[in-house]
Amino acid sequence: MPSIEVNHLQKTFQTKRKAAGLRGSVRALFKPEYNSIEAVRRLSFQMEAGELLGFIGPNGAGKSTTIKMLTGILHPSGGDAKVLGFVPWKERQKLAYHIGTVFGQRPQLWYHLPAIDTFLLFGKIYEMDDRETKKRIAFLAEAFEMQDLLETPVRKLSLGQRMRCEVAASLLHRPKLLLLDEPSIGLDVVAKQHIRDAIRRMAQEENVGVLLTSHDAGDLEALCRRVIIINHGQIVYEDIVSNLKRKFLTQKMVEVRYAEEVSKDFSINGVEILKIGHYGVKLRFDTTKTPVDAVMSHLSEAGELVDITVSDPPLEDVIAKIYEQARETELSS
Amino acid sequence: MKEIKFLLAVWKANLLSVMEYRVSFITQVLGMMLNDFMYFAIWIIFFDRFKDVRGWGVSDMYITYGVLASAFGLVSLFLGNTFTLSEIINNGRLDYYLSLPRPVLLHTVSSRMVSSGMGDFTYGFVSYALSGQYTWDGFLRFILATFLAAVVFASFLIIVGSLAFWFGIISNLTNLMVNAMITFGIYPTTLFDNYAKLILFTIIPAALMGAVPAEFIMEFTWGSLAKLCAGALIFLFLSIAVFYTGLRRYESGSAIQVEI
Amino acid sequence: MKSFKKYWSIFRITLINSLAYPGELIGRSLLIIPFMWIFYQLWKITFEAAGTVSINGMTLYSTMWYLMMAETIELSRPALARTISENVKDGSIAYILNKPYSFLLYQFSNSMGETIFRALTNALFGSVVVWWLVGPPPAPLGWLFALITIFGTWVLNYCITCLIGLSAFLVEDVSPYMWIYQKLVFILGGFLIPLSFYPPWLQTIAKALPFAAMVYGPSQLFVTPSLELFVNVLLMQFIWIVILGSTLVFSYNRGVTYLTVNGG
């Protein structure tokens, strides 16, 4: 049974329209006009149990709105959904026992207390046995490498340490589904990696499904097998991550360094030169138009190669391209 | 009930949280006791000069003030978030409580302890002692009356705070209503005609927090007990109804703050 | 003089800003209506019980207008102490030091901007109620004296609340001090009960302290304007502004030195 089933989910917000100034305020008071915002439009998707699904989209795409509907905090304007067999907005409290949530901008840990106090409180909130809670805390402490952090007041922890504890807290009650909304926001590279590793490991060991929303493509690459790209409240693209890169990535970037100085008018047919330095060149080409073989031969014939780097453009570029394509489709239709 | 275990855990976390700042805790408690005394001092000056207000004298005042202070303290200590409910709703903090499997209203309002409440609570007893009217059964009635007055006060605050579901940012309103409750609660009911008394039992139930408990404490009558219990129950019921009605509105997304 | 222009613009912006939420402004001021009404009940009964028209030189009429002025003053105070103590606590006060204006003058202009309209709406609603209850307001001379001395009140209030806010350098939590200050104003400023009703010994003490000059002064002048009282109040205000003002500047400089030497 899929852990999440979403069918034509829809959410429209009405916000009051208010003109500037005092007159506008008075008018808004007596004759309010409303703007309709379609935050989510006929969204449909499924997520299997234990799957690692990513939800990516720019600000205002409808990610947070979708998550809120899936956790039962928000009622949809249309459509239906089932999470772990529950209808979220009808059975919110029951569902809450089985899901964990981490919202990057909304902390769960009590600010003035050591993390462990929040853990113990959560144990009571989820009606866990005291002994069970303590065992679970010890287990999570090891899994997330938090042993020395638990007794420190949360306000004294760095953001990375705090997020680790937050994610651990969300797993205390052995949820079957973990919903993460921008978990790595504001974290440095090392901290991000730590969090991603910990999440991935826990997901595998405990067969927890992970639904992750982000606009950091690195989160997706590291954690998710499948990704849904959402924009303007609709699904724009959906596929597994590796396919995504392969289908949209026909460009390669190459950086070479030569033993002798490079001539200023270094060029190769069908290749875009990005930068020419004293000894190095950076270039980009489309593999569907210019064969890799040809480019490589040209490069090695041009001089004595000392170093070479070939890379894919980052996933961000892929996604930006998808947004662009989607927008063009929308504009032309 | 399992909610009791949960509440005890929340209150324990509240206490621990507050005790992290020992010095602040103590200054708050002592400061509030001093504050309460000084506020009362004005009435001492008044009654020294004017003896009484249609039969309501300084001794009666000590009792009214006492039950008001203790009730206020009780709410601050155990239901501290009733004061900030409108802010919690407006800054989206409510979602945190909504995503957890415990009754939302209870969880939200019990998750904070205001240290100064300890000062109010203690001072209330001191004030009662200073009234010179105390007896052992009076003392028991004081405890019961304080508890019921606290229920009325907390419910009232919840109703006011829940208005945020409809009107958005109203944190000033809560402050003003608290002010009003205290002010009107202290003033002797002998001041008011029936019309005014009606308001003080309903829209701003200060009478249920001050004068009626005081009457009950001074002398047991079935009438005053009934008034107190009925008032507490009605307001409690109203507060739950208003909050959850507002919550439905919040969940349908019509609340002012929208984050997509 | 050019440097003072910026404080004027800060004042103007805060002033306009306070109008941005008219609902809030009006809502707050509505509370003065039931307060005035309840005071009326209290004092009407008290005067009746005393059996005389005037007590210590005050009639019900003058008592009510006194209280209206006192309430207006009290209810229009902005929450300055908390703002400043938060600035101190989270270190943002250090950033303000980088700016090309004086922190103290900036805060003053800011709080004045917040106060003015609040005081106006308070006075408006309060006057309507009291007019309805006891009759038209006192003579214009009273208004004039009150208006002038209110300015002194605001400056004094600013000095004290700013000092309390700055005490965040020393103590963890400044709110108890605000409560005590407010209660001192209540008692010694003749806020809930006109000072003239106090026992003489208490009146003497009160009149020596700044609180009386802040509330009793303008309120009494409003109902019984006399040149002698006016000069007296102005003098007291002036003395206390000098004392408290210099304490403020001194404390502020000490605080800043502490900050720049020790870091945030």
CSV table of C-alpha atoms in Angstrom, one decimal, chain A residues 31-293:
chain,number,residue,atom,x,y,z
A,31,LYS,CA,-16.2,46.5,1.0
A,32,PRO,CA,-13.4,43.9,1.0
A,33,GLU,CA,-12.1,42.6,-2.3
A,34,TYR,CA,-10.4,39.3,-2.5
A,35,ASN,CA,-7.5,38.0,-4.5
A,36,SER,CA,-7.7,34.3,-5.3
A,37,ILE,CA,-4.4,32.5,-5.1
A,38,GLU,CA,-4.2,29.0,-6.4
A,39,ALA,CA,-1.5,27.6,-4.3
A,40,VAL,CA,-1.9,24.0,-5.3
A,41,ARG,CA,-3.7,23.0,-8.5
A,42,ARG,CA,-4.9,19.4,-9.2
A,43,LEU,CA,-1.8,17.8,-7.7
A,44,SER,CA,-1.6,14.0,-8.0
A,45,PHE,CA,1.2,11.7,-6.9
A,46,GLN,CA,2.0,8.6,-4.9
A,47,MET,CA,4.7,7.6,-2.6
A,48,GLU,CA,5.5,4.1,-1.6
A,49,ALA,CA,6.3,2.9,1.9
A,50,GLY,CA,9.9,3.5,2.8
A,51,GLU,CA,10.5,5.6,-0.3
A,52,LEU,CA,12.8,8.6,-0.4
A,53,LEU,CA,10.9,11.2,-2.3
A,54,GLY,CA,12.0,14.8,-2.9
A,55,PHE,CA,9.8,17.7,-3.6
A,56,ILE,CA,11.5,20.6,-5.1
A,57,GLY,CA,10.3,24.0,-6.3
A,58,PRO,CA,11.0,27.7,-6.0
A,59,ASN,CA,9.4,29.9,-3.3
A,60,GLY,CA,5.7,30.1,-3.6
A,61,ALA,CA,5.5,26.8,-5.6
A,62,GLY,CA,3.1,25.3,-3.2
A,63,LYS,CA,5.5,22.9,-1.4
A,64,SER,CA,4.7,24.1,2.1
A,65,THR,CA,1.0,24.2,1.4
A,66,THR,CA,1.1,20.6,0.2
A,67,ILE,CA,3.0,19.5,3.3
A,68,LYS,CA,0.5,21.2,5.5
A,69,MET,CA,-2.4,19.4,3.8
A,70,LEU,CA,-0.6,16.1,4.1
A,71,THR,CA,-0.1,16.6,7.8
A,72,GLY,CA,-3.7,17.7,8.3
A,73,ILE,CA,-3.0,21.2,9.3
A,74,LEU,CA,-4.7,22.7,6.3
A,75,HIS,CA,-7.9,21.6,4.6
A,76,PRO,CA,-7.8,21.4,0.8
A,77,SER,CA,-10.3,23.2,-1.4
A,78,GLY,CA,-10.7,20.1,-3.6
A,79,GLY,CA,-9.4,16.7,-4.3
A,80,ASP,CA,-8.4,14.0,-1.7
A,81,ALA,CA,-5.4,12.4,-0.1
A,82,LYS,CA,-4.5,9.6,2.1
A,83,VAL,CA,-1.4,9.4,4.3
A,84,LEU,CA,-0.7,6.0,5.9
A,85,GLY,CA,-4.3,5.2,5.3
A,86,PHE,CA,-5.6,8.2,7.1
A,87,VAL,CA,-7.3,11.2,5.6
A,88,PRO,CA,-5.0,13.9,7.1
A,89,TRP,CA,-7.4,16.7,7.7
A,90,LYS,CA,-10.1,14.4,9.2
A,91,GLU,CA,-7.9,12.2,11.3
A,92,ARG,CA,-5.0,14.5,12.2
A,93,GLN,CA,-4.5,13.4,15.7
A,94,LYS,CA,-4.4,9.7,14.8
A,95,LEU,CA,-2.0,10.4,12.0
A,96,ALA,CA,0.2,12.4,14.2
A,97,TYR,CA,1.2,9.3,16.2
A,98,HIS,CA,2.8,7.8,13.0
A,99,ILE,CA,4.5,10.7,11.3
A,100,GLY,CA,7.5,12.8,12.3
A,101,THR,CA,7.9,16.3,11.0
A,102,VAL,CA,10.9,18.6,10.8
A,103,PHE,CA,10.3,22.2,9.7
A,104,GLY,CA,13.6,24.0,9.0
A,105,GLN,CA,12.2,27.3,10.2
A,106,ARG,CA,10.1,26.0,13.1
A,107,PRO,CA,12.0,24.4,15.9
A,108,GLN,CA,10.5,21.6,18.1
A,109,LEU,CA,13.2,21.5,20.7
A,110,TRP,CA,12.6,23.8,23.7
A,111,TYR,CA,15.0,26.6,23.4
A,112,HIS,CA,16.1,27.0,27.0
A,113,LEU,CA,16.4,23.3,27.9
A,114,PRO,CA,18.9,20.6,27.0
A,115,ALA,CA,17.7,18.5,24.1
A,116,ILE,CA,17.2,15.5,26.2
A,117,ASP,CA,14.4,17.2,28.2
A,118,THR,CA,12.5,17.7,25.0
A,119,PHE,CA,13.0,14.1,24.1
A,120,LEU,CA,11.6,13.0,27.4
A,121,LEU,CA,8.7,15.3,27.0
A,122,PHE,CA,8.0,13.9,23.5
A,123,GLY,CA,8.0,10.4,25.0
A,124,LYS,CA,5.1,11.5,27.1
A,125,ILE,CA,3.4,13.3,24.2
A,126,TYR,CA,3.5,10.1,22.1
A,127,GLU,CA,2.5,8.0,25.1
A,128,MET,CA,5.6,6.0,25.1
A,129,ASP,CA,6.7,3.9,28.0
A,130,ASP,CA,9.4,5.6,30.1
A,131,ARG,CA,11.9,2.8,29.7
A,132,GLU,CA,11.1,2.6,26.0
A,133,THR,CA,11.8,6.3,25.7
A,134,LYS,CA,15.1,6.1,27.4
A,135,LYS,CA,16.3,3.2,25.3
A,136,ARG,CA,15.2,5.0,22.1
A,137,ILE,CA,17.0,8.2,23.2
A,138,ALA,CA,20.2,6.2,23.7
A,139,PHE,CA,19.8,4.6,20.3
A,140,LEU,CA,19.2,7.8,18.5
A,141,ALA,CA,22.1,9.5,20.4
A,142,GLU,CA,24.5,7.0,18.9
A,143,ALA,CA,22.9,7.0,15.5
A,144,PHE,CA,23.1,10.8,15.2
A,145,GLU,CA,26.3,11.2,17.2
A,146,MET,CA,24.6,13.4,19.7
A,147,GLN,CA,25.9,11.9,23.0
A,148,ASP,CA,27.7,15.0,24.2
A,149,LEU,CA,25.0,17.4,22.8
A,150,LEU,CA,22.0,16.0,24.6
A,151,GLU,CA,22.8,17.7,27.9
A,152,THR,CA,23.6,21.1,26.5
A,153,PRO,CA,20.9,23.7,26.4
A,154,VAL,CA,19.6,24.0,22.9
A,155,ARG,CA,20.3,27.7,22.7
A,156,LYS,CA,24.0,26.9,23.0
A,157,LEU,CA,24.1,24.5,20.1
A,158,SER,CA,25.2,25.5,16.6
A,159,LEU,CA,22.5,25.3,14.0
A,160,GLY,CA,23.9,22.1,12.6
A,161,GLN,CA,23.9,20.4,15.9
A,162,ARG,CA,20.4,21.7,16.6
A,163,MET,CA,19.1,20.3,13.3
A,164,ARG,CA,20.6,16.9,14.1
A,165,CYS,CA,18.8,16.9,17.4
A,166,GLU,CA,15.6,18.1,15.7
A,167,VAL,CA,15.7,15.2,13.2
A,168,ALA,CA,16.4,12.7,15.9
A,169,ALA,CA,13.5,14.1,18.0
A,170,SER,CA,11.2,13.6,15.0
A,171,LEU,CA,12.1,9.9,14.9
A,172,LEU,CA,11.7,9.2,18.6
A,173,HIS,CA,8.3,7.6,18.3
A,174,ARG,CA,9.3,5.4,15.3
A,175,PRO,CA,7.2,7.1,12.7
A,176,LYS,CA,6.5,5.3,9.5
A,177,LEU,CA,6.8,8.6,7.5
A,178,LEU,CA,9.1,11.5,8.0
A,179,LEU,CA,8.3,14.9,6.5
A,180,LEU,CA,11.1,17.3,6.2
A,181,ASP,CA,10.5,20.9,5.1
A,182,GLU,CA,13.7,22.7,4.3
A,183,PRO,CA,15.8,20.8,6.8
A,184,SER,CA,19.2,22.1,5.6
A,185,ILE,CA,18.4,25.7,5.4
A,186,GLY,CA,21.2,27.9,6.8
A,187,LEU,CA,23.5,25.0,7.4
A,188,ASP,CA,27.1,24.9,6.3
A,189,VAL,CA,28.4,22.2,3.9
A,190,VAL,CA,29.7,19.8,6.6
A,191,ALA,CA,26.6,20.1,8.7
A,192,LYS,CA,24.4,19.5,5.6
A,193,GLN,CA,26.3,16.3,4.9
A,194,HIS,CA,26.0,15.1,8.5
A,195,ILE,CA,22.3,15.6,8.4
A,196,ARG,CA,21.8,13.9,5.1
A,197,ASP,CA,23.9,10.9,6.1
A,198,ALA,CA,22.0,10.5,9.3
A,199,ILE,CA,18.6,10.8,7.6
A,200,ARG,CA,19.5,8.3,4.9
A,201,ARG,CA,20.9,5.8,7.4
A,202,MET,CA,17.8,6.0,9.6
A,203,ALA,CA,15.5,5.7,6.7
A,204,GLN,CA,17.2,2.6,5.5
A,205,GLU,CA,17.5,0.9,8.9
A,206,GLU,CA,14.0,1.6,10.1
A,207,ASN,CA,12.2,1.6,6.7
A,208,VAL,CA,10.9,5.1,7.3
A,209,GLY,CA,9.5,6.9,4.2
A,210,VAL,CA,11.0,10.3,3.8
A,211,LEU,CA,9.3,13.2,2.0
A,212,LEU,CA,11.6,16.0,1.7
A,213,THR,CA,10.9,19.5,0.4
A,214,SER,CA,13.7,21.8,-0.4
A,215,HIS,CA,15.0,24.2,-2.9
A,216,ASP,CA,18.5,22.9,-2.3
A,217,ALA,CA,19.3,20.5,-5.1
A,218,GLY,CA,22.1,19.0,-3.1
A,219,ASP,CA,19.6,17.7,-0.6
A,220,LEU,CA,17.9,15.8,-3.4
A,221,GLU,CA,21.0,14.4,-4.9
A,222,ALA,CA,22.1,13.1,-1.6
A,223,LEU,CA,18.9,11.8,-0.2
A,224,CYS,CA,16.2,11.1,-2.8
A,225,ARG,CA,15.7,8.4,-5.2
A,226,ARG,CA,12.8,10.1,-6.9
A,227,VAL,CA,12.0,13.7,-7.2
A,228,ILE,CA,8.9,15.7,-8.0
A,229,ILE,CA,9.4,19.2,-9.4
A,230,ILE,CA,6.6,21.5,-8.5
A,231,ASN,CA,6.0,25.1,-9.6
A,232,HIS,CA,2.9,27.3,-9.5
A,233,GLY,CA,1.1,24.6,-7.6
A,234,GLN,CA,1.5,22.0,-10.2
A,235,ILE,CA,3.8,19.1,-10.9
A,236,VAL,CA,6.2,20.2,-13.6
A,237,TYR,CA,8.3,17.1,-13.8
A,238,GLU,CA,8.6,13.8,-12.0
A,239,ASP,CA,11.3,11.1,-12.3
A,240,ILE,CA,14.0,9.3,-10.5
A,241,VAL,CA,17.1,11.5,-10.0
A,242,SER,CA,19.5,9.6,-12.2
A,243,ASN,CA,17.1,9.8,-15.1
A,244,LEU,CA,16.7,13.5,-14.5
A,245,LYS,CA,20.3,14.2,-14.9
A,246,ARG,CA,20.7,12.0,-17.9
A,247,LYS,CA,17.8,13.4,-19.8
A,248,PHE,CA,18.4,17.0,-19.3
A,249,LEU,CA,22.1,16.9,-19.0
A,250,THR,CA,23.6,16.9,-22.4
A,251,GLN,CA,26.2,19.3,-21.6
A,252,LYS,CA,29.6,18.6,-20.2
A,253,MET,CA,32.1,21.0,-18.7
A,254,VAL,CA,35.8,20.4,-19.1
A,255,GLU,CA,38.7,22.1,-17.5
A,256,VAL,CA,42.3,21.4,-18.8
A,257,ARG,CA,45.7,22.5,-17.8
A,258,TYR,CA,48.7,22.5,-20.2
A,259,ALA,CA,52.4,22.4,-19.5
A,260,GLU,CA,53.0,25.4,-21.8
A,261,GLU,CA,51.2,28.6,-22.0
A,262,VAL,CA,48.0,28.6,-24.0
A,263,SER,CA,47.4,30.8,-26.9
A,264,LYS,CA,44.8,33.5,-26.6
A,265,ASP,CA,42.8,32.3,-29.5
A,266,PHE,CA,42.5,28.7,-28.4
A,267,SER,CA,39.4,27.3,-30.0
A,268,ILE,CA,37.8,24.0,-30.9
A,269,ASN,CA,35.0,23.5,-33.4
A,270,GLY,CA,31.6,23.1,-31.8
A,271,VAL,CA,32.9,23.9,-28.3
A,272,GLU,CA,32.1,26.9,-26.2
A,273,ILE,CA,35.2,28.4,-24.6
A,274,LEU,CA,34.2,29.7,-21.1
A,275,LYS,CA,37.6,31.0,-19.9
A,276,ILE,CA,41.2,31.0,-21.1
A,277,GLY,CA,43.9,31.4,-18.5
A,278,HIS,CA,47.7,31.3,-18.7
A,279,TYR,CA,47.9,27.6,-18.7
A,280,GLY,CA,44.4,26.4,-18.5
A,281,VAL,CA,41.1,26.4,-20.5
A,282,LYS,CA,37.6,26.0,-19.3
A,283,LEU,CA,35.0,24.9,-21.9
A,284,ARG,CA,31.5,23.6,-22.4
A,285,PHE,CA,29.9,21.6,-25.1
A,286,ASP,CA,26.7,19.7,-26.0
A,287,THR,CA,27.3,16.0,-26.3
A,288,THR,CA,24.5,15.6,-28.7
A,289,LYS,CA,26.0,18.1,-31.1
A,290,THR,CA,29.8,17.5,-30.7
A,291,PRO,CA,31.0,14.0,-29.9
A,292,VAL,CA,33.1,13.6,-26.8
A,293,ASP,CA,35.7,11.7,-28.7
